[in-house]
PDB file of C-alpha atoms in Angstrom:
ATOM      1  CA  LEU A 196      11.002  -6.598  -6.756  1.00  0.00           C
ATOM      2  CA  PHE A 197      14.526  -5.116  -6.802  1.00  0.00           C
ATOM      3  CA  HIS A 198      16.224  -8.344  -7.833  1.00  0.00           C
ATOM      4  CA  GLY A 199      15.513  -7.900 -11.547  1.00  0.00           C
ATOM      5  CA  GLN A 200      16.921  -4.375 -11.367  1.00  0.00           C
ATOM      6  CA  GLU A 201      20.114  -5.679  -9.718  1.00  0.00           C
ATOM      7  CA  ALA A 202      19.431  -3.427  -6.741  1.00  0.00           C
ATOM      8  CA  MET A 203      18.950  -6.265  -4.252  1.00  0.00           C
ATOM      9  CA  THR A 204      20.933  -9.262  -5.431  1.00  0.00           C
ATOM     10  CA  GLY A 205      21.697 -12.331  -3.392  1.00  0.00           C
ATOM     11  CA  SER A 206      21.296 -11.766   0.316  1.00  0.00           C
ATOM     12  CA  GLY A 207      22.090  -8.032   0.170  1.00  0.00           C
ATOM     13  CA  GLY A 208      19.606  -5.398   1.224  1.00  0.00           C
ATOM     14  CA  ALA A 209      16.459  -5.699   3.296  1.00  0.00           C
ATOM     15  CA  ILE A 210      12.708  -5.476   2.855  1.00  0.00           C
ATOM     16  CA  SER A 211       9.882  -4.663   5.245  1.00  0.00           C
ATOM     17  CA  MET A 212       6.174  -4.022   4.864  1.00  0.00           C
ATOM     18  CA  ARG A 213       3.567  -2.814   7.329  1.00  0.00           C
ATOM     19  CA  LYS A 214      -0.036  -3.885   7.592  1.00  0.00           C
ATOM     20  CA  ASN A 215      -1.895  -2.106  10.370  1.00  0.00           C
ATOM     21  CA  ASP A 216       0.267  -2.545  13.490  1.00  0.00           C
ATOM     22  CA  LYS A 217       2.261  -5.514  12.202  1.00  0.00           C
ATOM     23  CA  ILE A 218       5.535  -5.127  10.338  1.00  0.00           C
ATOM     24  CA  TYR A 219       6.881  -7.956   8.197  1.00  0.00           C
ATOM     25  CA  VAL A 220      10.686  -7.986   7.946  1.00  0.00           C
ATOM     26  CA  ALA A 221      12.843 -10.220   5.764  1.00  0.00           C
ATOM     27  CA  PRO A 222      15.556 -11.997   7.729  1.00  0.00           C
ATOM     28  CA  SER A 223      19.219 -11.201   7.249  1.00  0.00           C
ATOM     29  CA  GLY A 224      21.426 -13.280   4.999  1.00  0.00           C
ATOM     30  CA  VAL A 225      18.767 -14.865   2.775  1.00  0.00           C
ATOM     31  CA  GLN A 226      18.137 -14.666  -0.964  1.00  0.00           C
ATOM     32  CA  LYS A 227      15.473 -11.950  -1.198  1.00  0.00           C
ATOM     33  CA  ASP A 228      14.209 -13.222  -4.561  1.00  0.00           C
ATOM     34  CA  ARG A 229      13.287 -16.549  -2.952  1.00  0.00           C
ATOM     35  CA  LEU A 230      11.376 -15.262   0.064  1.00  0.00           C
ATOM     36  CA  GLU A 231       8.003 -16.688   0.973  1.00  0.00           C
ATOM     37  CA  PRO A 232       5.582 -15.388   3.630  1.00  0.00           C
ATOM     38  CA  LYS A 233       6.727 -18.095   6.079  1.00  0.00           C
ATOM     39  CA  ASP A 234      10.289 -16.678   5.898  1.00  0.00           C
ATOM     40  CA  MET A 235       9.360 -13.289   7.365  1.00  0.00           C
ATOM     41  CA  PHE A 236       9.613 -12.009  10.914  1.00  0.00           C
ATOM     42  CA  VAL A 237       6.441 -10.347  12.175  1.00  0.00           C
ATOM     43  CA  ILE A 238       7.159  -7.557  14.638  1.00  0.00           C
ATOM     44  CA  SER A 239       5.223  -4.821  16.408  1.00  0.00           C
ATOM     45  CA  ARG A 240       5.730  -1.122  15.723  1.00  0.00           C
ATOM     46  CA  GLN A 241       7.807  -1.079  18.904  1.00  0.00           C
ATOM     47  CA  GLY A 242      10.107  -3.818  17.534  1.00  0.00           C
ATOM     48  CA  ASP A 243       8.871  -6.765  19.609  1.00  0.00           C
ATOM     49  CA  THR A 244       8.904 -10.079  17.742  1.00  0.00           C
ATOM     50  CA  LEU A 245       5.325 -11.265  17.414  1.00  0.00           C
ATOM     51  CA  LYS A 246       6.145 -14.250  15.211  1.00  0.00           C
ATOM     52  CA  PRO A 247       9.511 -15.607  14.080  1.00  0.00           C
ATOM     53  CA  PRO A 248       9.929 -17.122  10.609  1.00  0.00           C
ATOM     54  CA  LEU A 249       8.127 -20.464  10.354  1.00  0.00           C
ATOM     55  CA  ASN A 250      10.436 -21.978   7.762  1.00  0.00           C
ATOM     56  CA  GLY A 251      12.277 -24.325  10.145  1.00  0.00           C
ATOM     57  CA  LYS A 252      15.543 -22.438   9.683  1.00  0.00           C
ATOM     58  CA  ILE A 253      17.484 -20.370  12.184  1.00  0.00           C
ATOM     59  CA  CYS A 254      17.124 -16.783  10.995  1.00  0.00           C
ATOM     60  CA  ARG A 255      18.487 -13.483  12.241  1.00  0.00           C
ATOM     61  CA  MET A 256      16.525 -10.272  12.280  1.00  0.00           C
ATOM     62  CA  SER A 257      17.837  -7.757   9.755  1.00  0.00           C
ATOM     63  CA  GLN A 258      20.268  -5.169  11.110  1.00  0.00           C
ATOM     64  CA  CYS A 259      18.117  -2.631   9.253  1.00  0.00           C
ATOM     65  CA  THR A 260      15.119  -3.258  11.520  1.00  0.00           C
ATOM     66  CA  PRO A 261      15.736  -0.330  13.931  1.00  0.00           C
ATOM     67  CA  LEU A 262      16.022   2.021  10.932  1.00  0.00           C
ATOM     68  CA  PHE A 263      12.871   0.554   9.384  1.00  0.00           C
ATOM     69  CA  LEU A 264      11.023   1.217  12.660  1.00  0.00           C
ATOM     70  CA  THR A 265      12.310   4.798  12.735  1.00  0.00           C
ATOM     71  CA  ILE A 266      11.129   5.414   9.178  1.00  0.00           C
ATOM     72  CA  TYR A 267       7.699   3.870   9.910  1.00  0.00           C
ATOM     73  CA  GLN A 268       7.423   6.156  12.935  1.00  0.00           C
ATOM     74  CA  LEU A 269       8.483   9.333  11.101  1.00  0.00           C
ATOM     75  CA  ARG A 270       6.647   8.731   7.814  1.00  0.00           C
ATOM     76  CA  ASP A 271       3.876   6.229   8.617  1.00  0.00           C
ATOM     77  CA  SER A 272       4.927   4.302   5.503  1.00  0.00           C
ATOM     78  CA  GLY A 273       3.558   0.992   4.306  1.00  0.00           C
ATOM     79  CA  CYS A 274       6.866  -0.297   2.977  1.00  0.00           C
ATOM     80  CA  VAL A 275      10.545   0.415   3.658  1.00  0.00           C
ATOM     81  CA  MET A 276      13.456  -1.110   1.756  1.00  0.00           C
ATOM     82  CA  HIS A 277      17.219  -0.938   1.932  1.00  0.00           C
ATOM     83  CA  THR A 278      19.267  -1.752  -1.155  1.00  0.00           C
ATOM     84  CA  HIS A 279      22.896  -1.760  -2.174  1.00  0.00           C
ATOM     85  CA  SER A 280      22.022  -0.518  -5.638  1.00  0.00           C
ATOM     86  CA  LYS A 281      25.097   0.078  -7.784  1.00  0.00           C
ATOM     87  CA  LYS A 282      23.358   3.114  -9.286  1.00  0.00           C
ATOM     88  CA  ALA A 283      22.686   4.601  -5.851  1.00  0.00           C
ATOM     89  CA  VAL A 284      26.276   4.002  -4.782  1.00  0.00           C
ATOM     90  CA  LEU A 285      27.550   5.600  -7.989  1.00  0.00           C
ATOM     91  CA  ALA A 286      25.245   8.611  -7.522  1.00  0.00           C
ATOM     92  CA  THR A 287      26.771   9.215  -4.082  1.00  0.00           C
ATOM     93  CA  MET A 288      30.299   8.878  -5.434  1.00  0.00           C
ATOM     94  CA  ILE A 289      29.897  11.390  -8.258  1.00  0.00           C
ATOM     95  CA  THR A 290      27.894  13.895  -6.205  1.00  0.00           C
ATOM     96  CA  ALA A 291      29.834  16.368  -4.097  1.00  0.00           C
ATOM     97  CA  GLY A 292      28.079  17.538  -0.980  1.00  0.00           C
ATOM     98  CA  ASP A 293      25.106  16.124   0.864  1.00  0.00           C
ATOM     99  CA  GLU A 294      22.339  16.350  -1.761  1.00  0.00           C
ATOM    100  CA  PHE A 295      21.547  14.605  -5.014  1.00  0.00           C
ATOM    101  CA  ARG A 296      19.421  16.944  -7.149  1.00  0.00           C
ATOM    102  CA  ILE A 297      17.505  16.070 -10.294  1.00  0.00           C
ATOM    103  CA  THR A 298      15.024  17.936 -12.475  1.00  0.00           C
ATOM    104  CA  ASP A 299      13.535  17.852 -15.963  1.00  0.00           C
ATOM    105  CA  GLN A 300      13.297  14.060 -15.954  1.00  0.00           C
ATOM    106  CA  GLN A 301      10.043  12.318 -16.791  1.00  0.00           C
ATOM    107  CA  MET A 302      10.635   9.697 -14.100  1.00  0.00           C
ATOM    108  CA  ILE A 303      10.261  12.180 -11.230  1.00  0.00           C
ATOM    109  CA  LYS A 304       6.515  12.229 -11.855  1.00  0.00           C
ATOM    110  CA  GLY A 305       6.394   8.889 -10.027  1.00  0.00           C
ATOM    111  CA  ILE A 306       8.025  10.283  -6.873  1.00  0.00           C
ATOM    112  CA  TYR A 307       5.638  11.344  -4.119  1.00  0.00           C
ATOM    113  CA  LYS A 308       5.894  14.886  -2.724  1.00  0.00           C
ATOM    114  CA  ARG A 309       4.671  14.345   0.820  1.00  0.00           C
ATOM    115  CA  THR A 310       4.208  17.937   1.958  1.00  0.00           C
ATOM    116  CA  GLU A 311       1.838  18.649  -0.931  1.00  0.00           C
ATOM    117  CA  GLY A 312       0.107  15.251  -1.020  1.00  0.00           C
ATOM    118  CA  ARG A 313       0.908  14.661  -4.692  1.00  0.00           C
ATOM    119  CA  ASN A 314       3.629  13.401  -6.985  1.00  0.00           C
ATOM    120  CA  HIS A 315       6.352  15.682  -8.284  1.00  0.00           C
ATOM    121  CA  ARG A 316       5.770  17.317 -11.634  1.00  0.00           C
ATOM    122  CA  PHE A 317       8.078  17.463 -14.615  1.00  0.00           C
ATOM    123  CA  GLY A 318      10.276  20.534 -14.189  1.00  0.00           C
ATOM    124  CA  GLU A 319      10.268  20.423 -10.390  1.00  0.00           C
ATOM    125  CA  GLU A 320      13.478  19.635  -8.570  1.00  0.00           C
ATOM    126  CA  VAL A 321      13.764  16.481  -6.489  1.00  0.00           C
ATOM    127  CA  ILE A 322      16.344  16.685  -3.715  1.00  0.00           C
ATOM    128  CA  ILE A 323      17.552  13.473  -2.101  1.00  0.00           C
ATOM    129  CA  PRO A 324      19.767  13.820   0.974  1.00  0.00           C
ATOM    130  CA  ILE A 325      23.063  11.943   1.157  1.00  0.00           C
ATOM    131  CA  ILE A 326      24.435  10.837   4.507  1.00  0.00           C
ATOM    132  CA  GLU A 327      27.869   9.387   5.175  1.00  0.00           C
ATOM    133  CA  ASN A 328      28.257   5.656   5.669  1.00  0.00           C
ATOM    134  CA  THR A 329      29.116   4.174   9.062  1.00  0.00           C
ATOM    135  CA  ALA A 330      30.523   0.862  10.276  1.00  0.00           C
ATOM    136  CA  THR A 331      27.044  -0.457  11.114  1.00  0.00           C
ATOM    137  CA  ASP A 332      23.543   0.346   9.945  1.00  0.00           C
ATOM    138  CA  LEU A 333      22.410   1.234  13.466  1.00  0.00           C
ATOM    139  CA  GLU A 334      25.010   4.035  13.582  1.00  0.00           C
ATOM    140  CA  LEU A 335      23.202   5.656  10.628  1.00  0.00           C
ATOM    141  CA  LYS A 336      20.079   6.332  12.684  1.00  0.00           C
ATOM    142  CA  ASP A 337      20.803   9.876  13.948  1.00  0.00           C
ATOM    143  CA  GLU A 338      21.857  11.145  10.516  1.00  0.00           C
ATOM    144  CA  LEU A 339      18.917   9.381   8.871  1.00  0.00           C
ATOM    145  CA  VAL A 340      16.513  11.113  11.263  1.00  0.00           C
ATOM    146  CA  LYS A 341      18.137  14.509  10.611  1.00  0.00           C
ATOM    147  CA  ALA A 342      17.893  13.985   6.858  1.00  0.00           C
ATOM    148  CA  MET A 343      14.217  13.042   7.115  1.00  0.00           C
ATOM    149  CA  GLU A 344      13.491  16.087   9.284  1.00  0.00           C
ATOM    150  CA  ASN A 345      15.454  18.469   7.041  1.00  0.00           C
ATOM    151  CA  TYR A 346      13.951  17.082   3.812  1.00  0.00           C
ATOM    152  CA  PRO A 347      10.249  16.496   4.561  1.00  0.00           C
ATOM    153  CA  ASP A 348       9.449  15.697   0.913  1.00  0.00           C
ATOM    154  CA  THR A 349      12.047  12.983   0.567  1.00  0.00           C
ATOM    155  CA  CYS A 350      11.050   9.342   0.264  1.00  0.00           C
ATOM    156  CA  CYS A 351      14.656   8.209   0.108  1.00  0.00           C
ATOM    157  CA  VAL A 352      17.998   8.769   1.797  1.00  0.00           C
ATOM    158  CA  LEU A 353      21.205   7.863  -0.014  1.00  0.00           C
ATOM    159  CA  ILE A 354      24.130   6.487   1.986  1.00  0.00           C
ATOM    160  CA  ARG A 355      27.487   7.328   0.472  1.00  0.00           C
ATOM    161  CA  ARG A 356      29.298   4.275  -0.915  1.00  0.00           C
ATOM    162  CA  HIS A 357      26.662   1.985   0.596  1.00  0.00           C
ATOM    163  CA  GLY A 358      23.182   2.243  -0.958  1.00  0.00           C
ATOM    164  CA  LEU A 359      19.873   3.750   0.106  1.00  0.00           C
ATOM    165  CA  TYR A 360      16.779   3.511   2.260  1.00  0.00           C
ATOM    166  CA  VAL A 361      13.560   4.128   0.363  1.00  0.00           C
ATOM    167  CA  TRP A 362       9.939   4.102   1.531  1.00  0.00           C
ATOM    168  CA  GLY A 363       6.400   4.640   0.369  1.00  0.00           C
ATOM    169  CA  THR A 364       2.763   4.053   1.177  1.00  0.00           C
ATOM    170  CA  THR A 365       2.917   0.825  -0.855  1.00  0.00           C
ATOM    171  CA  TRP A 366       5.749  -1.359  -2.137  1.00  0.00           C
ATOM    172  CA  GLU A 367       5.003  -0.090  -5.621  1.00  0.00           C
ATOM    173  CA  GLN A 368       5.545   3.488  -4.487  1.00  0.00           C
ATOM    174  CA  ALA A 369       8.679   2.524  -2.544  1.00  0.00           C
ATOM    175  CA  LYS A 370      10.316   0.777  -5.489  1.00  0.00           C
ATOM    176  CA  LEU A 371      10.313   3.968  -7.552  1.00  0.00           C
TER     177      LEU A 371
END
């Protein structure tokens, strides 16, 4: 998914997908490009573990899980990912302020504009909020919520010098 794009290499980042009321979350500290269904935690929308990984290994739940749950609650997404993309980190380092803005790029036509129920059009401006990094992912929650409330069209929040959280109705939509 993100491995070939060098956005989620090794054990960095986190992946989750929702099907109905079950959320599948990759464990922490594992090679994401080698995951199999038996490696995933299955949790409820409230965060209760319904089924631990059945791979015979001791696995830890991703530290991103509370943020995934928040995003599922606020956006009713089907997939949420967290990456340490070098490009995302660089974008936050060269952008002053708390917004990354882009327009007149063909690629924005693949980015969903939630408030209008359609994708962005060439020539429109896409604004992605940037929040400051914290010592732990859980400490990002309040600022993540504010960014999502203040930018209702966003499907992504950049974290300065850290990476990003991105979501969509499907994993295909989220990976854009």
